[in-house]
Short mmCIF file of C-alpha atoms and ligand atoms in Angstrom, two decimals:
data_model
loop_
_atom_site.label_atom_id
_atom_site.label_comp_id
_atom_site.label_asym_id
_atom_site.label_seq_id
_atom_site.Cartn_x
_atom_site.Cartn_y
_atom_site.Cartn_z
CA MET A 1 3.52 62.85 -27.27
CA ASP A 2 1.56 65.14 -25.93
CA LEU A 3 1.35 64.33 -21.81
CA ASN A 4 -0.98 67.68 -21.49
CA LEU A 5 -4.81 66.84 -21.34
CA THR A 6 -7.52 67.30 -23.97
CA PRO A 7 -10.58 69.19 -22.97
CA GLN A 8 -12.04 66.02 -23.52
CA GLU A 9 -9.56 64.53 -21.14
CA THR A 10 -11.04 67.16 -18.63
CA ALA A 11 -14.17 66.61 -18.75
CA PHE A 12 -13.79 63.27 -18.39
CA ARG A 13 -11.58 63.66 -15.34
CA ASP A 14 -13.60 66.14 -13.56
CA GLU A 15 -16.87 63.38 -14.67
CA LEU A 16 -14.81 61.03 -12.67
CA ARG A 17 -13.24 63.03 -9.65
CA GLY A 18 -16.86 63.67 -9.20
CA TRP A 19 -18.30 59.92 -9.08
CA LEU A 20 -15.03 59.19 -7.23
CA ALA A 21 -15.87 61.90 -4.32
CA ALA A 22 -19.65 61.16 -3.94
CA ASN A 23 -18.92 56.90 -4.20
CA VAL A 24 -16.04 55.71 -3.00
CA PRO A 25 -16.25 54.06 0.55
CA LYS A 26 -14.39 55.59 3.53
CA ASP A 27 -14.34 52.88 5.30
CA TRP A 28 -11.83 50.46 2.96
CA ILE A 29 -9.25 50.77 4.63
CA LYS A 30 -9.91 49.06 7.63
CA ILE A 31 -11.77 46.43 6.37
CA ARG A 32 -8.78 45.84 4.12
CA ASN A 33 -6.80 45.51 7.26
CA SER A 34 -9.37 43.35 9.73
CA GLU A 35 -10.24 40.20 10.92
CA GLY A 36 -13.02 40.09 9.26
CA GLY A 37 -11.04 37.44 6.43
CA MET A 38 -10.39 37.15 2.33
CA GLU A 39 -14.36 35.96 1.87
CA ALA A 40 -15.22 38.86 3.70
CA ARG A 41 -13.05 41.64 1.81
CA PHE A 42 -13.85 39.68 -2.04
CA GLU A 43 -17.74 40.76 -1.02
CA TYR A 44 -17.00 44.13 -0.14
CA LEU A 45 -15.06 44.39 -3.51
CA LYS A 46 -17.66 42.68 -5.44
CA GLN A 47 -20.31 45.51 -4.21
CA TRP A 48 -18.31 48.08 -4.67
CA GLN A 49 -17.64 46.71 -8.81
CA LYS A 50 -21.80 46.69 -8.46
CA LYS A 51 -21.56 50.75 -8.06
CA LEU A 52 -18.76 50.92 -10.40
CA TYR A 53 -20.41 49.42 -12.97
CA ASP A 54 -24.08 51.28 -12.17
CA GLY A 55 -22.45 54.22 -12.59
CA GLY A 56 -21.20 53.57 -16.07
CA TRP A 57 -17.00 53.26 -14.16
CA ALA A 58 -16.31 49.08 -15.11
CA GLY A 59 -13.91 48.49 -17.85
CA VAL A 60 -13.68 51.91 -18.74
CA HIS A 61 -11.91 50.54 -21.79
CA TRP A 62 -13.91 48.05 -22.59
CA PRO A 63 -15.90 48.67 -26.06
CA LYS A 64 -19.29 50.98 -25.54
CA ALA A 65 -20.86 47.72 -27.74
CA TYR A 66 -19.71 45.46 -24.82
CA GLY A 67 -21.09 48.14 -22.26
CA GLY A 68 -17.43 49.53 -21.61
CA ARG A 69 -16.53 53.09 -22.07
CA GLY A 70 -14.73 53.23 -25.49
CA ALA A 71 -12.20 55.04 -23.19
CA SER A 72 -8.92 55.68 -24.75
CA THR A 73 -5.74 54.69 -24.10
CA MET A 74 -5.35 58.94 -22.47
CA GLU A 75 -8.56 58.12 -20.60
CA VAL A 76 -7.59 54.97 -19.26
CA VAL A 77 -4.26 56.34 -17.51
CA ILE A 78 -6.82 59.06 -15.63
CA PHE A 79 -9.40 56.68 -14.88
CA ASN A 80 -6.69 54.74 -12.92
CA GLU A 81 -4.36 57.80 -11.81
CA GLU A 82 -8.13 59.09 -10.27
CA MET A 83 -8.69 56.18 -8.31
CA ALA A 84 -5.20 55.96 -6.66
CA ARG A 85 -5.84 59.69 -5.60
CA ALA A 86 -9.53 58.99 -4.28
CA GLU A 87 -7.69 55.73 -2.90
CA ALA A 88 -10.40 53.67 -4.19
CA PRO A 89 -11.02 50.13 -3.24
CA PRO A 90 -9.86 48.24 -6.14
CA MET A 91 -12.43 46.01 -8.30
CA ALA A 92 -13.19 42.83 -7.41
CA ASN A 93 -12.87 40.21 -11.16
CA VAL A 94 -9.50 42.23 -11.69
CA LEU A 95 -8.84 39.15 -14.37
CA GLY A 96 -12.41 39.64 -16.06
CA LEU A 97 -11.69 43.06 -16.36
CA GLY A 98 -7.79 42.92 -17.82
CA LEU A 99 -7.76 40.45 -19.77
CA ILE A 100 -10.40 37.25 -19.76
CA GLY A 101 -12.97 40.13 -21.09
CA PRO A 102 -10.74 41.80 -23.84
CA THR A 103 -9.54 38.28 -24.55
CA ILE A 104 -13.51 37.34 -25.69
CA ILE A 105 -13.77 40.56 -26.98
CA ALA A 106 -10.63 39.62 -29.36
CA TYR A 107 -11.83 35.89 -29.84
CA GLY A 108 -14.94 35.03 -29.09
CA ASN A 109 -17.95 34.13 -31.07
CA ASP A 110 -21.17 36.76 -30.45
CA ALA A 111 -22.96 34.33 -28.50
CA GLN A 112 -19.51 34.23 -26.21
CA LYS A 113 -20.01 37.90 -26.15
CA GLN A 114 -23.56 38.10 -25.09
CA ARG A 115 -23.13 35.36 -22.86
CA TYR A 116 -20.48 36.37 -20.65
CA LEU A 117 -19.26 40.01 -20.81
CA SER A 118 -21.30 41.87 -18.51
CA LYS A 119 -21.83 39.58 -16.01
CA ILE A 120 -17.67 40.14 -16.25
CA LEU A 121 -18.14 43.99 -15.49
CA SER A 122 -21.22 43.80 -13.43
CA ALA A 123 -18.96 41.36 -11.23
CA GLU A 124 -22.20 38.85 -10.91
CA GLU A 125 -19.23 36.65 -12.24
CA ILE A 126 -16.28 36.04 -11.36
CA TRP A 127 -12.45 34.53 -13.75
CA CYS A 128 -9.76 32.81 -13.14
CA GLN A 129 -6.91 32.18 -15.15
CA GLY A 130 -5.84 28.60 -15.92
CA PHE A 131 -2.40 28.79 -17.39
CA SER A 132 0.59 27.07 -15.23
CA GLU A 133 0.81 24.11 -14.61
CA PRO A 134 3.13 21.91 -11.17
CA ASN A 135 5.71 21.54 -15.02
CA ALA A 136 4.74 23.86 -17.02
CA GLY A 137 4.91 27.90 -15.59
CA SER A 138 7.29 30.21 -17.47
CA ASP A 139 7.78 27.22 -20.28
CA LEU A 140 3.42 27.24 -20.89
CA ALA A 141 3.84 26.03 -24.13
CA ASN A 142 4.65 22.42 -22.53
CA LEU A 143 1.28 22.47 -19.74
CA ARG A 144 0.08 18.48 -19.93
CA THR A 145 -3.44 19.44 -18.93
CA GLU A 146 -5.57 16.96 -21.66
CA ALA A 147 -9.25 17.90 -23.56
CA LYS A 148 -10.30 14.53 -25.11
CA LEU A 149 -13.02 15.23 -27.81
CA ASP A 150 -16.22 12.81 -26.91
CA GLY A 151 -19.37 13.58 -29.01
CA ASP A 152 -20.33 17.31 -28.46
CA HIS A 153 -18.07 17.65 -24.88
CA TYR A 154 -14.58 18.13 -24.28
CA VAL A 155 -13.50 15.57 -21.46
CA ILE A 156 -10.58 17.40 -19.22
CA ASN A 157 -8.03 16.05 -17.17
CA GLY A 158 -4.67 17.33 -15.46
CA GLN A 159 -3.66 20.01 -12.50
CA LYS A 160 -3.20 23.41 -13.21
CA VAL A 161 -1.17 25.46 -9.91
CA TRP A 162 -0.93 29.36 -8.57
CA ASN A 163 -4.53 30.46 -9.80
CA SER A 164 -5.25 33.13 -8.24
CA TYR A 165 -9.12 34.08 -7.74
CA GLY A 166 -10.42 30.05 -8.55
CA TRP A 167 -11.58 29.73 -4.96
CA ALA A 168 -14.08 32.76 -5.29
CA ALA A 169 -14.24 32.29 -9.30
CA HIS A 170 -17.48 31.07 -11.57
CA TRP A 171 -15.57 30.10 -14.81
CA CYS A 172 -11.90 29.82 -15.86
CA GLU A 173 -10.08 30.73 -18.99
CA LEU A 174 -8.20 27.77 -19.58
CA VAL A 175 -5.45 26.31 -21.47
CA VAL A 176 -5.46 22.41 -22.54
CA ARG A 177 -3.73 20.69 -25.23
CA THR A 178 -6.17 18.93 -28.08
CA ASP A 179 -3.71 17.58 -30.60
CA PRO A 180 -0.43 15.58 -28.46
CA ASN A 181 0.98 15.21 -31.46
CA ALA A 182 1.40 18.69 -32.65
CA PRO A 183 4.50 20.27 -32.27
CA PRO A 184 3.96 22.39 -28.28
CA HIS A 185 2.30 25.30 -29.26
CA LYS A 186 0.30 23.82 -31.77
CA GLY A 187 -2.05 21.36 -30.32
CA LEU A 188 -2.80 24.03 -27.49
CA THR A 189 -6.87 25.48 -27.50
CA VAL A 190 -9.09 28.35 -24.72
CA ILE A 191 -11.71 26.92 -23.41
CA LEU A 192 -13.87 28.76 -20.90
CA VAL A 193 -14.61 26.13 -17.70
CA ASP A 194 -17.44 26.77 -15.61
CA MET A 195 -15.95 26.33 -12.11
CA LYS A 196 -19.21 24.21 -10.84
CA THR A 197 -18.60 21.42 -13.21
CA PRO A 198 -18.49 18.17 -11.32
CA GLY A 199 -14.54 16.78 -11.26
CA VAL A 200 -13.23 20.70 -10.59
CA GLU A 201 -11.96 20.66 -7.70
CA VAL A 202 -10.22 23.47 -5.87
CA ARG A 203 -7.51 23.26 -3.34
CA PRO A 204 -6.24 26.36 -1.49
CA LEU A 205 -2.41 27.03 -0.82
CA ARG A 206 -1.43 28.69 1.94
CA GLN A 207 1.35 31.96 1.13
CA MET A 208 3.47 33.30 3.41
CA THR A 209 1.63 35.77 3.67
CA GLY A 210 -1.08 34.27 5.57
CA GLU A 211 -3.42 34.77 3.35
CA THR A 212 -4.68 31.57 0.59
CA GLU A 213 -5.06 33.80 -2.65
CA PHE A 214 -4.09 30.73 -4.93
CA ASN A 215 -4.78 27.29 -5.40
CA GLU A 216 -4.97 24.12 -6.95
CA LEU A 217 -6.76 23.30 -9.88
CA PHE A 218 -7.36 19.11 -10.76
CA PHE A 219 -9.56 18.01 -13.37
CA ARG A 220 -11.21 14.68 -13.58
CA ASP A 221 -12.59 14.27 -16.93
CA VAL A 222 -14.47 17.24 -16.99
CA ARG A 223 -17.09 17.41 -19.72
CA VAL A 224 -17.84 21.20 -20.97
CA PRO A 225 -19.49 21.86 -24.12
CA VAL A 226 -17.34 22.30 -27.57
CA GLU A 227 -19.21 26.31 -28.14
CA ASN A 228 -17.23 26.79 -24.89
CA VAL A 229 -14.28 27.37 -27.35
CA VAL A 230 -12.35 30.11 -27.72
CA GLY A 231 -10.48 31.31 -30.66
CA GLY A 232 -10.13 28.06 -32.22
CA VAL A 233 -9.51 24.40 -31.55
CA ASN A 234 -5.62 24.08 -31.40
CA GLU A 235 -5.77 27.70 -32.10
CA GLY A 236 -5.31 28.70 -27.85
CA TRP A 237 -1.71 29.36 -27.91
CA LYS A 238 -2.48 33.28 -30.08
CA VAL A 239 -5.21 33.91 -27.54
CA ALA A 240 -3.41 33.03 -24.32
CA ILE A 241 -0.28 35.19 -25.84
CA GLY A 242 -3.66 37.95 -26.32
CA THR A 243 -4.64 37.36 -22.07
CA LEU A 244 -0.72 37.53 -21.19
CA MET A 245 0.63 40.27 -23.48
CA HIS A 246 -3.11 42.03 -21.60
CA GLU A 247 -1.81 41.13 -18.59
CA ARG A 248 2.06 42.05 -19.17
CA GLY A 249 0.92 45.46 -20.68
CA THR A 250 -1.38 47.23 -18.73
CA PHE A 251 -1.53 45.75 -15.10
CA GLY A 252 0.84 48.77 -13.67
CA ALA A 253 -1.51 51.44 -15.02
CA GLY A 254 -2.53 53.06 -11.72
CA LEU A 255 0.50 52.28 -9.54
CA THR A 256 2.23 55.34 -10.16
CA ILE A 257 0.03 57.34 -7.62
CA THR A 258 0.05 54.29 -5.45
CA TYR A 259 3.92 54.15 -5.04
CA LYS A 260 3.82 57.66 -4.70
CA ARG A 261 1.66 57.77 -1.91
CA ASN A 262 3.91 54.88 -0.39
CA PHE A 263 6.88 57.63 -1.27
CA ASN A 264 5.26 59.90 0.43
CA ARG A 265 5.02 58.36 3.56
CA LEU A 266 8.48 57.05 3.72
CA VAL A 267 9.61 60.47 3.25
CA GLU A 268 7.15 61.30 6.76
CA LEU A 269 8.25 58.12 8.34
CA ALA A 270 11.86 58.46 7.54
CA HIS A 271 11.49 62.74 9.79
CA GLN A 272 9.46 60.65 12.51
CA LEU A 273 12.35 58.31 13.30
CA GLY A 274 14.68 61.60 12.85
CA LYS A 275 16.11 58.52 9.66
CA ALA A 276 15.83 62.10 7.62
CA LYS A 277 19.22 63.33 7.14
CA ASP A 278 20.52 59.93 6.63
CA PRO A 279 23.14 60.46 4.06
CA ILE A 280 22.13 56.31 3.20
CA VAL A 281 18.32 56.75 3.92
CA ARG A 282 18.72 60.38 1.66
CA GLN A 283 20.45 58.49 -0.95
CA LYS A 284 17.60 55.07 -0.97
CA LEU A 285 14.54 57.75 -1.10
CA GLY A 286 16.43 60.13 -4.36
CA GLN A 287 16.62 57.13 -5.97
CA ILE A 288 12.54 55.88 -5.50
CA TYR A 289 11.93 58.89 -6.66
CA ALA A 290 13.77 58.95 -9.46
CA ASP A 291 12.77 55.64 -10.25
CA ILE A 292 8.52 56.32 -10.52
CA GLU A 293 9.15 59.30 -11.95
CA ILE A 294 11.26 56.76 -14.87
CA MET A 295 8.00 53.81 -14.17
CA ARG A 296 5.69 56.98 -15.37
CA LEU A 297 7.53 58.02 -18.35
CA THR A 298 8.34 54.71 -19.72
CA GLN A 299 4.41 53.46 -18.71
CA MET A 300 2.94 56.32 -21.14
CA ARG A 301 5.30 55.68 -23.93
CA GLN A 302 3.74 51.83 -23.71
CA PHE A 303 0.03 54.02 -23.33
CA SER A 304 1.11 55.32 -26.47
CA LYS A 305 2.28 52.94 -28.54
CA ILE A 306 -1.26 50.71 -27.35
CA SER A 307 -2.99 53.32 -28.60
CA GLN A 308 -1.80 52.42 -31.87
CA SER A 309 -1.72 49.92 -32.49
CA GLY A 310 -5.07 49.04 -30.56
CA VAL A 311 -3.52 46.27 -28.14
CA PRO A 312 -0.63 46.02 -26.01
CA GLY A 313 2.36 44.62 -27.77
CA PRO A 314 6.09 43.08 -26.09
CA GLU A 315 6.58 45.91 -24.56
CA GLY A 316 4.25 45.44 -21.35
CA SER A 317 7.19 43.48 -20.18
CA VAL A 318 9.50 46.23 -20.12
CA GLN A 319 6.16 48.02 -17.89
CA LYS A 320 5.98 44.37 -15.81
CA LEU A 321 9.63 44.36 -15.42
CA ILE A 322 9.92 47.77 -14.12
CA TRP A 323 6.88 48.37 -11.33
CA SER A 324 7.55 44.71 -10.05
CA GLU A 325 11.28 44.81 -8.94
CA LEU A 326 10.76 48.59 -8.05
CA ASN A 327 7.28 47.35 -5.77
CA GLN A 328 10.44 45.45 -3.95
CA ARG A 329 13.19 47.27 -4.05
CA VAL A 330 10.81 49.72 -2.08
CA GLN A 331 9.24 47.74 0.28
CA GLN A 332 12.91 46.33 1.16
CA PHE A 333 13.92 50.10 1.95
CA ALA A 334 10.54 50.42 4.13
CA MET A 335 12.10 46.99 5.67
CA GLU A 336 15.56 49.07 6.74
CA LEU A 337 14.03 52.23 8.09
CA LEU A 338 11.27 50.27 10.01
CA GLY A 339 14.03 48.22 11.57
CA PRO A 340 12.62 45.43 13.60
CA TYR A 341 8.82 47.89 13.99
CA ALA A 342 8.64 46.39 10.45
CA GLN A 343 7.94 42.66 11.60
CA LEU A 344 4.67 43.98 13.36
CA THR A 345 1.72 42.55 11.34
CA ASN A 346 -1.59 44.18 11.16
CA HIS A 347 -2.47 42.08 14.58
CA SER A 348 -0.06 44.01 17.60
CA PRO A 349 -1.20 47.26 17.96
CA ASP A 350 2.53 48.27 17.74
CA ALA A 351 2.34 47.80 13.77
CA VAL A 352 3.55 50.48 12.09
CA ASP A 353 0.47 51.92 9.40
CA ASP A 354 -1.08 49.17 10.63
CA GLY A 355 0.97 45.90 9.92
CA MET A 356 0.80 47.90 5.74
CA TRP A 357 4.50 46.90 5.69
CA ASN A 358 4.93 43.85 6.32
CA TYR A 359 2.51 42.64 4.05
CA GLY A 360 3.44 44.40 1.79
CA PHE A 361 6.64 43.16 1.69
CA LEU A 362 5.53 39.71 1.96
CA ARG A 363 3.52 40.17 -0.95
CA SER A 364 6.10 41.95 -3.08
CA ARG A 365 8.14 38.28 -3.41
CA GLY A 366 5.59 37.17 -5.58
CA ASN A 367 5.53 40.65 -7.99
CA THR A 368 8.49 39.40 -10.01
CA ILE A 369 7.34 36.23 -10.70
CA GLU A 370 3.73 36.28 -11.27
CA ALA A 371 2.36 37.40 -15.31
CA GLY A 372 6.05 35.74 -16.36
CA THR A 373 9.51 35.72 -14.31
CA SER A 374 12.37 39.09 -14.29
CA GLU A 375 13.90 36.03 -16.62
CA ILE A 376 11.22 35.65 -19.23
CA GLN A 377 10.23 39.42 -19.26
CA ARG A 378 13.97 39.90 -20.34
CA ASN A 379 14.47 37.39 -22.48
CA ILE A 380 11.34 38.28 -24.53
CA ILE A 381 12.36 41.94 -24.31
CA GLY A 382 15.67 40.74 -25.84
CA SER A 383 14.35 39.18 -28.54
CA MET A 384 11.07 40.56 -29.46
CA VAL A 385 11.96 44.29 -28.30
CA LEU A 386 14.95 44.18 -29.39
CA GLY A 387 15.45 41.36 -31.85
CA LEU A 388 18.86 40.16 -30.43
CA PRO A 389 19.30 36.04 -30.91
CA LYS A 390 16.78 33.94 -29.59
CA SER A 391 18.05 32.21 -25.95
CA TYR A 392 16.55 29.25 -26.54
C1 FAD B 1 1.68 35.76 -6.96
C2 FAD B 1 0.73 35.28 -8.38
C3 FAD B 1 -0.29 34.76 -8.81
C4 FAD B 1 -0.42 34.08 -10.20
N1 FAD B 1 -1.64 33.88 -10.26
C5 FAD B 1 -1.56 32.67 -11.29
C6 FAD B 1 -2.84 32.32 -12.36
O1 FAD B 1 -4.05 34.11 -11.81
N2 FAD B 1 -3.50 32.04 -12.81
C7 FAD B 1 -1.80 31.21 -13.63
O2 FAD B 1 -1.90 30.60 -14.39
N3 FAD B 1 -0.37 31.54 -13.19
C8 FAD B 1 -0.47 31.75 -11.44
N4 FAD B 1 0.70 31.80 -11.24
C9 FAD B 1 1.88 31.38 -12.10
C10 FAD B 1 2.95 32.44 -12.70
O3 FAD B 1 2.27 32.54 -14.28
C11 FAD B 1 3.96 31.46 -12.87
O4 FAD B 1 4.71 31.16 -11.40
C12 FAD B 1 5.40 31.73 -13.53
O5 FAD B 1 5.03 31.63 -14.33
C13 FAD B 1 6.51 30.84 -13.59
O6 FAD B 1 6.39 29.95 -13.28
P1 FAD B 1 7.70 28.45 -12.41
O7 FAD B 1 6.36 29.09 -10.71
O8 FAD B 1 7.06 26.92 -13.24
O9 FAD B 1 8.48 28.73 -12.30
P2 FAD B 1 9.17 28.21 -13.28
O10 FAD B 1 9.53 28.43 -14.54
O11 FAD B 1 9.56 26.65 -12.86
O12 FAD B 1 10.39 29.20 -13.43
C14 FAD B 1 11.71 29.03 -12.12
C15 FAD B 1 13.28 29.81 -12.60
O13 FAD B 1 13.61 29.69 -13.39
C16 FAD B 1 13.70 30.59 -14.06
N5 FAD B 1 13.81 30.65 -15.97
C17 FAD B 1 13.02 29.03 -16.59
N6 FAD B 1 12.46 29.56 -17.87
C18 FAD B 1 14.20 29.98 -18.28
C19 FAD B 1 13.87 30.74 -19.15
N7 FAD B 1 13.68 30.08 -20.84
N8 FAD B 1 15.62 31.71 -19.50
C20 FAD B 1 16.01 32.40 -17.86
N9 FAD B 1 15.56 31.60 -16.68
C21 FAD B 1 14.21 30.55 -16.54
C22 FAD B 1 12.38 31.46 -13.53
O14 FAD B 1 12.77 33.02 -14.35
C23 FAD B 1 11.82 31.39 -12.72
O15 FAD B 1 13.11 31.85 -11.80
C24 FAD B 1 1.08 33.44 -9.93
C25 FAD B 1 2.23 33.24 -9.83
C26 FAD B 1 2.26 34.53 -8.56
C27 FAD B 1 3.61 34.01 -7.82
#
């Protein structure tokens, strides 16, 4: 593929760069590290997304007909790179923009597109993804949350877990079992659930970072209108896989710049700490530099493929595997470089970079689990990309 920008892509980049220079808030890093709490930070990110939306920059990858910019794959790459370069805050409605909106665009009917899409872009309605259950994570097709038809409603009972943003979400893309007698993959349905419906309970789970990003969701006789089914009754597997491919294929976008920024900071710290001549430090930094470059080029290849097919494919698993495992190696190296100081959180005046490395190390442990574990990604690459026999 040709990595040089066309005149149209250059114009897109320059317009965006100008807009970001004028609009990126300068206090994000301070807010991110402040004691204000998760809710206050999230409110800030919602306001930021609204600003992007008003400027026409939310959901650039969405078709113009649904409020996006119809950006080409290369323009999406440029968007993510420029956001990272400008140190712009992330958008609040991460799952809505990246996974659930595209799923509704691909599988939803006109009424659903009309009802949900613009509010995802403007962050007026936040979305979460209710897939995993206590006994169905990697083996998602084994899920047990059931939905029984009662007139023009489904009645939902069951439990989900590891639900990101559940505490902030207005809506949930939920996968339920509608036919208990069908083979596991065939009896599933995707249904959109208003989180305010009686019987929905959200219980926070505290993580080792101290945050409660994730939740358990309980459903007790939750009545959801039939019209909220997306993609057809008992057709949920293909809809859910579509969502997961977006999650694996596109979430790494923009990480190259972030990783490069972290890398440059680690080089600076190595100098400051008098460790830049240490041969082991040098070897590890050299390896990280090469790995980031491999990630960037693999990502370009993946985006090139998406631009031909229109949708992310199983190759997204390669990308997911690379960014998650590389981040863990970078964060691990930061711990080794900083020594005992790495353990100080942002509550300590002696914390390096406001405790960013401490937080990054702890949070990175989840990277190889979220959006499918590394073992599952390797299985997918083996069977669906390389054509090897299935392992189960
Ligand atoms: C940060 C984070 C955010 C998340 N956000 C969400 C969310 O918003 N919504 C949601 O629905 N879920 C979410 N999840 C859940 C996530 O998708 C699951 O944790 C993940 O799919 C693994 O499932 P599990 O935890 O049940 O582990 P299990 O499936 O029980 O796996 C346990 C171990 O066995 C291995 N294993 C399992 N099957 C195989 C196999 N066939 N071959 C080889 N090894 C195997 C796994 O790799 C793993 O090491 C999130 C998880 C994390 C960590």
